[in-house]
Coordinates of C-alpha atoms in Angstrom, one line a residue:
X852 CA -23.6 -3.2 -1.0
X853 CA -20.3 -1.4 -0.4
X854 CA -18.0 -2.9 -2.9
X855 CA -15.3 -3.8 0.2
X856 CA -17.5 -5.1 2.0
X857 CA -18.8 -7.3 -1.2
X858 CA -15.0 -8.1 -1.4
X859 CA -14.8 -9.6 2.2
X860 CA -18.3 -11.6 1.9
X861 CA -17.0 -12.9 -0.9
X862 CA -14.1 -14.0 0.3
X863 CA -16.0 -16.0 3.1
X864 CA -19.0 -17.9 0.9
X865 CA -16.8 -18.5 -2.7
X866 CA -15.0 -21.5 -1.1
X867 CA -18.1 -23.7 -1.5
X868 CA -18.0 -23.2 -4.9
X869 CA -15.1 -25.2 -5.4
X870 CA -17.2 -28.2 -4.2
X871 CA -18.8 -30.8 -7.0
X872 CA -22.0 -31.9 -4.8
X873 CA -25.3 -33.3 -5.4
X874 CA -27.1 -33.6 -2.4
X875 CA -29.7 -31.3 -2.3
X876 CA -29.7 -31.0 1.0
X877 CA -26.5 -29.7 1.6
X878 CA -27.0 -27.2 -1.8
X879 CA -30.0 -25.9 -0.1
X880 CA -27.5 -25.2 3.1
X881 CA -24.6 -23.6 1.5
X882 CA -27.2 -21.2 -0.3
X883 CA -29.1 -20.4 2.8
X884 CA -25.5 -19.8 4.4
X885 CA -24.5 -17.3 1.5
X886 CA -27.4 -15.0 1.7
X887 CA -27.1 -15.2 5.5
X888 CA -23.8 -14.0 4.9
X889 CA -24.2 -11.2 2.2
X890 CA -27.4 -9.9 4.3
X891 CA -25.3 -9.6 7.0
X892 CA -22.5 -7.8 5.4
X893 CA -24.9 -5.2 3.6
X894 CA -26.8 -4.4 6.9
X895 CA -23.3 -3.5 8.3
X896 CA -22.9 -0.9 5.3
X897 CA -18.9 0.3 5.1
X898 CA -18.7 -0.7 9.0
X899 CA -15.5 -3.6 8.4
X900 CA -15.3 -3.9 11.8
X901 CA -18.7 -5.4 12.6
X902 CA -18.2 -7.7 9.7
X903 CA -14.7 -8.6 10.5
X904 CA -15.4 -9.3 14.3
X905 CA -18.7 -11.0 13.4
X906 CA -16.2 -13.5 10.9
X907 CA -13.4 -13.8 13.6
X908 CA -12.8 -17.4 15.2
X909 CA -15.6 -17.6 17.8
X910 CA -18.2 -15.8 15.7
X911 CA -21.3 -17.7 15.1
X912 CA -20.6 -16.8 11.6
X913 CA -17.5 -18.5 11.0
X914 CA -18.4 -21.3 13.2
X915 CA -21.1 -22.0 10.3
X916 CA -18.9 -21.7 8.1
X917 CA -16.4 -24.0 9.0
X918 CA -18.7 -26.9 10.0
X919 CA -20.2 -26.6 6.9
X920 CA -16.9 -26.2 4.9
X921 CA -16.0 -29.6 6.9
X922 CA -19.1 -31.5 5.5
X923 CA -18.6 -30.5 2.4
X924 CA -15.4 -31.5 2.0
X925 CA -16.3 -35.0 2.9
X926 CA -19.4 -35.0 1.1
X927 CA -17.4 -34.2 -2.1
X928 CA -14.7 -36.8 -1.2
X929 CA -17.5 -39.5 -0.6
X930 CA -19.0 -38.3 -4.0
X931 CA -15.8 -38.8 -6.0
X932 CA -15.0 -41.8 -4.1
X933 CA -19.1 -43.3 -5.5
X934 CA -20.2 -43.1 -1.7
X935 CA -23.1 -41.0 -2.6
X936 CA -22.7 -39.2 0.9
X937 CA -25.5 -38.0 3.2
X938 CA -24.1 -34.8 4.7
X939 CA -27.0 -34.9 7.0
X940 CA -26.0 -37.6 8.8
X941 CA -22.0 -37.0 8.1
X942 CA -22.3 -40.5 6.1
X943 CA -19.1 -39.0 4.4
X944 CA -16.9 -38.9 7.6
X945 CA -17.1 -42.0 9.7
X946 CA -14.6 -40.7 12.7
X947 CA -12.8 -42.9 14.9
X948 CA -14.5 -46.7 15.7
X949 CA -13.3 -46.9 19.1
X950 CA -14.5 -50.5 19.4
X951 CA -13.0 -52.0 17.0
X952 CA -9.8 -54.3 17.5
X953 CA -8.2 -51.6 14.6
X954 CA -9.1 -48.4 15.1
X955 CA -6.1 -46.7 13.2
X956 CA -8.0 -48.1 9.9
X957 CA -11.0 -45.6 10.3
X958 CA -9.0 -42.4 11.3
X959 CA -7.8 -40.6 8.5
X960 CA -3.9 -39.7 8.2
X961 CA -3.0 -35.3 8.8
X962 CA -2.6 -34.5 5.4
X963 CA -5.7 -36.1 4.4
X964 CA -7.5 -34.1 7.3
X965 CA -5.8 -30.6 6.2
X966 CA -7.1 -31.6 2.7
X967 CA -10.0 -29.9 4.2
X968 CA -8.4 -26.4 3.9
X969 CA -7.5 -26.9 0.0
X970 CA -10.7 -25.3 -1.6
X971 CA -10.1 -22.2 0.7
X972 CA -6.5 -21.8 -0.5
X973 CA -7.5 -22.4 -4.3
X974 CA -9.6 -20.0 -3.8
X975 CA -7.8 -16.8 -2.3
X976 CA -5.0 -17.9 -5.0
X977 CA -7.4 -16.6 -7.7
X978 CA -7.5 -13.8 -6.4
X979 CA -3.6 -12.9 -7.5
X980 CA -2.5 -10.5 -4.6
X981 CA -3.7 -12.5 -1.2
X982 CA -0.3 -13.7 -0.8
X983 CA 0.0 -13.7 3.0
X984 CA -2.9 -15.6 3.4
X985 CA -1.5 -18.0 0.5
X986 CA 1.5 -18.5 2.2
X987 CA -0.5 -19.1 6.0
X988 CA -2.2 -21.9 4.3
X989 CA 0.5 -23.6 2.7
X990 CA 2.1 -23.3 6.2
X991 CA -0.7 -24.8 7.6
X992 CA -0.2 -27.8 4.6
X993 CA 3.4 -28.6 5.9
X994 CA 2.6 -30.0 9.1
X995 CA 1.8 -32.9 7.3
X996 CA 5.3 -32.9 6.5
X997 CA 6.5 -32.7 10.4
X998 CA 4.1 -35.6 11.9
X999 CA 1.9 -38.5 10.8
X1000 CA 0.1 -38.2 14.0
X1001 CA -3.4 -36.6 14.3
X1002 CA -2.6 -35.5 17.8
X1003 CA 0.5 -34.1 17.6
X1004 CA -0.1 -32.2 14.5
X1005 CA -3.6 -31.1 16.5
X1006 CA -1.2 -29.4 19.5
X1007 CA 1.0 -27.9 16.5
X1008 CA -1.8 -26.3 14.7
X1009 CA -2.5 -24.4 18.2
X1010 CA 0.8 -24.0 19.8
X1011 CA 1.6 -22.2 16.2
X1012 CA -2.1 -20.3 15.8
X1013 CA -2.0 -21.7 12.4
X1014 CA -5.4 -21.5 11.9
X1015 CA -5.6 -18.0 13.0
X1016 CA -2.7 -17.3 11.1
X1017 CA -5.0 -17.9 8.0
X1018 CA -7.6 -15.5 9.1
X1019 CA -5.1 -12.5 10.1
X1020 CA -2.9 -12.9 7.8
X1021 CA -5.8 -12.7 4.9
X1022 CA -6.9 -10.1 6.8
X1023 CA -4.0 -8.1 5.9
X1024 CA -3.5 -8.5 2.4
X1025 CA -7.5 -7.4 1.8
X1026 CA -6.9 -4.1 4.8
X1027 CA -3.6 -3.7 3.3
X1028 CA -5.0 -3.1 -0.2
X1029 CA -7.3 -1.0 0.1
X1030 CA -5.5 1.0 2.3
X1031 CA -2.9 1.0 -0.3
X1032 CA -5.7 3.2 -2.5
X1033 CA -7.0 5.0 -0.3
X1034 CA -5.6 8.4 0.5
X1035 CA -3.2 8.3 2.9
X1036 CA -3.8 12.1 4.1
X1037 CA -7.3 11.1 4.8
X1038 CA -7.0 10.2 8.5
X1039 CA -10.9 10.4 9.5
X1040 CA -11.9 8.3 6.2
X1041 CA -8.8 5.6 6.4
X1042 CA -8.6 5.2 10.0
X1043 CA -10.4 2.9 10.6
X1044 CA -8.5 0.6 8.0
X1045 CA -5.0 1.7 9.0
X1046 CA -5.8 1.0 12.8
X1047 CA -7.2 -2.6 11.3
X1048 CA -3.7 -3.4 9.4
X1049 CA -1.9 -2.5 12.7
X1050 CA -3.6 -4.9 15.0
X1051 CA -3.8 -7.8 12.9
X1052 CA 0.0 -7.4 12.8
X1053 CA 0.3 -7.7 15.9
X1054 CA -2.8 -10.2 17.5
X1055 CA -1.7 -13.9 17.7
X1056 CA -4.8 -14.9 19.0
X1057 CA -8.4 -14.6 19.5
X1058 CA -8.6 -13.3 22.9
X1059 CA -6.1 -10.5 21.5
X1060 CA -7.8 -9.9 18.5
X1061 CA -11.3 -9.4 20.8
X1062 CA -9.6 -6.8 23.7
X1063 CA -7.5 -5.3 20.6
X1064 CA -10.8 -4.8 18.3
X1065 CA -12.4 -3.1 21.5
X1066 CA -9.4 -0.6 21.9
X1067 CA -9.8 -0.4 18.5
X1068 CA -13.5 0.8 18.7
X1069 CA -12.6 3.5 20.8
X1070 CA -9.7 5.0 18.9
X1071 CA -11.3 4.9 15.7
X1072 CA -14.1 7.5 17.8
X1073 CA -11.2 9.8 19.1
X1074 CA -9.9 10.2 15.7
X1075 CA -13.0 11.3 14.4
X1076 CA -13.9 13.2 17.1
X1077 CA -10.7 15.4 16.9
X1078 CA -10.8 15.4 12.9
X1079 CA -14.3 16.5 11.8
X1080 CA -15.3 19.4 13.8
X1081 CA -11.7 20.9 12.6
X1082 CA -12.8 20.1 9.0
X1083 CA -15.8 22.0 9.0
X1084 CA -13.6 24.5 11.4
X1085 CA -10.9 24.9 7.7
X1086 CA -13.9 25.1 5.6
X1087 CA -15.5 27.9 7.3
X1088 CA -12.0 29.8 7.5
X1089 CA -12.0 29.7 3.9
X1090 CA -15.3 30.3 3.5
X1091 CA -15.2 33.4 5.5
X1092 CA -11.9 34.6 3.8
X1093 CA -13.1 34.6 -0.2
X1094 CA -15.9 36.5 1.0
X1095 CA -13.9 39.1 2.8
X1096 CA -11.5 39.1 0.1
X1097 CA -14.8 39.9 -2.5
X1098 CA -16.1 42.8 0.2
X1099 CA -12.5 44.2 0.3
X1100 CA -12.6 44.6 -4.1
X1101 CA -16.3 45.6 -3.9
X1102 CA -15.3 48.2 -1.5
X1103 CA -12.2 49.1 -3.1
X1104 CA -13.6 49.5 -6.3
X1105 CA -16.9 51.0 -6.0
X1106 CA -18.4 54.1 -4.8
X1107 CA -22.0 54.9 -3.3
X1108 CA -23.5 52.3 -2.2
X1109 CA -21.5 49.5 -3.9
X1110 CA -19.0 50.5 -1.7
X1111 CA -21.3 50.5 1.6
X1112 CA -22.5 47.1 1.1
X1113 CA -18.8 45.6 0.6
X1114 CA -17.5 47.8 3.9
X1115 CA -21.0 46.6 5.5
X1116 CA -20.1 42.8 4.3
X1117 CA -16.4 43.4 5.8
X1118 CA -17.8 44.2 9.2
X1119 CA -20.4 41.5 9.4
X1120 CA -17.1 38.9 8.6
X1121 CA -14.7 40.2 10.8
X1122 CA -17.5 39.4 13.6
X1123 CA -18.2 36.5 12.5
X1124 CA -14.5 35.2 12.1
X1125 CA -13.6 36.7 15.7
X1126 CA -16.6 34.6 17.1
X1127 CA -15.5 31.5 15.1
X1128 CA -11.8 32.2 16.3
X1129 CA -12.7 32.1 19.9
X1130 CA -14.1 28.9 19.7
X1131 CA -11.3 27.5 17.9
X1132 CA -9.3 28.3 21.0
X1133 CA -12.1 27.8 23.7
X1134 CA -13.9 24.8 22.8
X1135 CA -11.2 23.1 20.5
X1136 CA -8.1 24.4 21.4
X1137 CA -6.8 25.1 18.3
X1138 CA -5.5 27.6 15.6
X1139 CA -5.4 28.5 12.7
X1140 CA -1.5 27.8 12.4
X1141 CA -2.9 24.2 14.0
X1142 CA -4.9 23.9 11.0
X1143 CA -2.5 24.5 8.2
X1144 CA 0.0 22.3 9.3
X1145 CA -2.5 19.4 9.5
X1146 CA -1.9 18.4 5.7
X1147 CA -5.6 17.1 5.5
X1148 CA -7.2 19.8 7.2
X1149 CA -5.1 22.3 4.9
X1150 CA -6.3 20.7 2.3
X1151 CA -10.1 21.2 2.8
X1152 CA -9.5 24.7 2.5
X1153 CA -8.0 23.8 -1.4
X1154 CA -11.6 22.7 -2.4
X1155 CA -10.1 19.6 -3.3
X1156 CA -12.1 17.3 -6.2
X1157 CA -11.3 13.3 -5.7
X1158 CA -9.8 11.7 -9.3
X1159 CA -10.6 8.1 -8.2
X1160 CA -12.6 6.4 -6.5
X1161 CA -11.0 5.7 -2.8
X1162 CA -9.6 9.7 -2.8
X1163 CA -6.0 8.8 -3.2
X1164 CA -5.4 11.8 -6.0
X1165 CA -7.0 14.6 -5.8
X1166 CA -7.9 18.2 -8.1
X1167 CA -7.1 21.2 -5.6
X1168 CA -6.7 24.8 -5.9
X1169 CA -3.5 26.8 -5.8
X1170 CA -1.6 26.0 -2.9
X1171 CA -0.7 29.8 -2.3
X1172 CA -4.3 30.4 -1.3
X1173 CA -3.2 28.6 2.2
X1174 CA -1.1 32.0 2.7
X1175 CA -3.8 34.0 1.0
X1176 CA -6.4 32.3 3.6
X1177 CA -3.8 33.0 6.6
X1178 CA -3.6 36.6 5.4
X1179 CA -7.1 37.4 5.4
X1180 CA -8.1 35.1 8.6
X1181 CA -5.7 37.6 10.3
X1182 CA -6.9 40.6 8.9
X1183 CA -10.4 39.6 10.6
X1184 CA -9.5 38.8 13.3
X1185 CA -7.0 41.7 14.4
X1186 CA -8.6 44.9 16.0
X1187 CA -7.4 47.6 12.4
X1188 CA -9.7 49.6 11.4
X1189 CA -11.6 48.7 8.1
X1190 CA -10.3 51.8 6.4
X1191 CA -6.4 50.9 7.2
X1192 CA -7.2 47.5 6.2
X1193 CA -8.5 48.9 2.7
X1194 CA -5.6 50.9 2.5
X1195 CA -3.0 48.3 2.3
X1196 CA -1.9 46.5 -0.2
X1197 CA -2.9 42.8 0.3
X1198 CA 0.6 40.6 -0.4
X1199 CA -0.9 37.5 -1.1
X1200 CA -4.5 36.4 -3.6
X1201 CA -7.0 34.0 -3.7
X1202 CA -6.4 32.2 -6.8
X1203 CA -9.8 30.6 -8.2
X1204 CA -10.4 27.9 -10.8
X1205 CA -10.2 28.4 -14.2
X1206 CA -14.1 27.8 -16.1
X1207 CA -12.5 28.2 -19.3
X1208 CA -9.9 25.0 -18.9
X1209 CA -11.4 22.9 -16.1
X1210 CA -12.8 20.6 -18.7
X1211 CA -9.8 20.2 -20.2
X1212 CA -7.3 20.1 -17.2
X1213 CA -9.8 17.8 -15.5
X1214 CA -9.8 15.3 -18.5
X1215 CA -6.3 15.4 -18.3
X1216 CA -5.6 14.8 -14.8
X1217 CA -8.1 11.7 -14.6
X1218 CA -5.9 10.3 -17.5
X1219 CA -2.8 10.7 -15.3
X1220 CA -4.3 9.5 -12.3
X1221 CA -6.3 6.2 -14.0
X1222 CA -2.5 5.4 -15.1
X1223 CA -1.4 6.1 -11.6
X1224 CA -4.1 3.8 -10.3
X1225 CA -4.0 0.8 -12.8
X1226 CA -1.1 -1.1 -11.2
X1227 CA -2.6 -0.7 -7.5
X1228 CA -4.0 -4.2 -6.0
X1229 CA -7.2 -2.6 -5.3
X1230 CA -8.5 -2.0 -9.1
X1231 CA -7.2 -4.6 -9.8
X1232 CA -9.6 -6.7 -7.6
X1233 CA -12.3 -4.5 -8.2
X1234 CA -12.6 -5.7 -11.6
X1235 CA -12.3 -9.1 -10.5
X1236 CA -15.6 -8.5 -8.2
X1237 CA -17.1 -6.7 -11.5
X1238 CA -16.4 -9.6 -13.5
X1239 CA -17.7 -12.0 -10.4
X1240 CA -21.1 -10.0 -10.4
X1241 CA -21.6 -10.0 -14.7
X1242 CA -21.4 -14.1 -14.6
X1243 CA -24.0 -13.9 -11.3
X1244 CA -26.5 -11.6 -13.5
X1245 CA -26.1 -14.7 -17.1

């Protein structure tokens, strides 16, 4: 399973671990809940959206698990308490007794209701960094503070979208840090997770947060759209330009028919590039200058090597091969003879990694980058869900 998405399922099913039950009934429950859960999270794959959506109030998901989060609680009050609760026949919660002559003695007070909400909150303040969602639930604790009655505190819970608060506002703190790791140049791959920060900023509800998902959808598909044909458009422009560069040296510095083949290789590029170029504009309408002052699409023409694991730092080559690549690209592309191209001298050179210290620079630059990395929120939680599978597996 993709290790974010492991991050958000767990976030949904580790509540009901902070629960001391014993009726087996409700055990059985809560474990048929969590694998409902985790198989549903691994059949999305690194889709967040489908899982988030599927976990957003009004999903038959989260409606699970809150009912079942609300039977717990009372079952594990009831227990502590010696009632010996049957959460199949919500033993544990009595409600309201409308007929008799004091119905105020069976109806629990607000703060024992939002009591409710305490194992959630214990347990996103494990994980160190959830702080927004910490502070939504300890928001959500202080209307007990502003009203003793159920009612009131009822119409301030949804006048204030307190309980949403709690799912957007988690929300943000688990978008927020992975997008914190991932690479921020890497609009195609983070997307999808910047576009989810932004609207759980701004949705207040769950109407908004449906029509804002939706939009969402569809931008996430334009992005794309626009960003990987360009990609493989930069990598084919590079492509095509060491190769011409290679045919220029083998023609340059051979005779017979060295030379032939490297003049030979020169003319089959140039056609190729001038085909490649008129797509560019026809079908993408775009350029080469487009290209290189996108600073991710630049980068693919760098060969660039990820350090880490989300992409954030990254092994490239020299950045004068941009102008190198722009040198040749135009060379291809304009209408001068092969022979006048030959005989000029070319200002700028394709620079090519070094075999003989690439072990060593690489070894090096992972050392600076896992320091770079360490302090990040992401890591940091990764290890927490490395630690979380080791005590599943004793």
């Amino acid at each position: 399973m993709d290790s974010v998405m492991k991050m958000m399922a767990d976030s949904y099913v580790s509540v009901f671990d902070n629960y001391n039950l014993t009726d087996p009934d409700l055990l059985a429950e809560i474990a048929a809940f969590k694998k409902e859960v985790y198989s549903f999270a691994e059949s999305c794959g690194s889709d967040l959206m489908k899982f988030t959506s599927a976990m957003q109030q009004g999903g038959e998901l989260l409606a699970k698990c809150s009912d079942l989060n609300t039977r717990c609680f009372y079952a594990d009050q009831a227990d502590k308490n010696g009632g010996g609760s049957n959460s199949s026949s919500n033993e544990g919660y009595q409600g309201v007794d409308y007929d008799s002559e004091h119905p105020s003695q069976t109806v629990i007070s607000v703060k024992e209701y939002l009591e409710q909400y305490r194992p959630g909150y214990e347990e996103i303040k494990k994980a160190g960094y959830r702080t927004g969602g910490e502070a939504a639930y300890e928001e959500l604790f202080r209307v007990a503070n502003r009203t003793d009655d159920m009612l009131e505190a009822q119409l301030i819970m949804e006048k204030e979208r307190l309980l949403f608060k709690i799912v957007s506002e988690d929300a943000l703190d688990i978008f927020g840090a992975v997008l914190e790791a991932m690479d921020p140049l890497n609009v195609p791959v983070s997307a999808l997770t910047n576009l989810n920060v932004e609207m759980y900023k701004k949705v207040n509800s769950d109407e908004e947060l449906t029509y804002e998902s939706n939009l969402l959808e569809a931008k996430t598909a334009q992005v794309i759209a626009w960003y990987i044909p360009r990609m493989n458009i930069a990598a084919l422009i590079a492509d095509y330009a060491t190769k011409f560069q290679m045919a220029k040296r083998a023609a340059r510095l051979n005779d017979g028919s060295a030379a032939k083949t490297g003049l030979e290789s020169m003319a089959k590029l140039r056609a190729s590039a001038k085909r490649l170029n008129q797509l560019m504009v026809e079908d993408y309408n775009t350029s080469l200058n487009t290209i290189l002052t996108d600073q991710f699409l630049s980068l693919q023409m760098l060969l660039p090597k990820n350090l880490d694991a989300m992409g954030k730092y990254k092994q490239v080559l020299h950045p004068n091969n941009l102008r190198a690549i722009k040198e040749l690209w135009m060379e291809m592309i304009s209408d001068t003879s092969l022979i006048d191209i030959l005989s000029r001298e070319q200002e700028h050179v394709l620079y090519a990694s070094l075999n003989k210290t690439a072990d060593a620079v690489m070894r090096e630059h992972r050392a600076q980058v896992q320091r770079a990395v360490s302090q990040l929120k992401y890591y940091k939680y990764e290890n927490q869900l490395k630690g979380f599978c080791n005590k599943g597996e004793e």
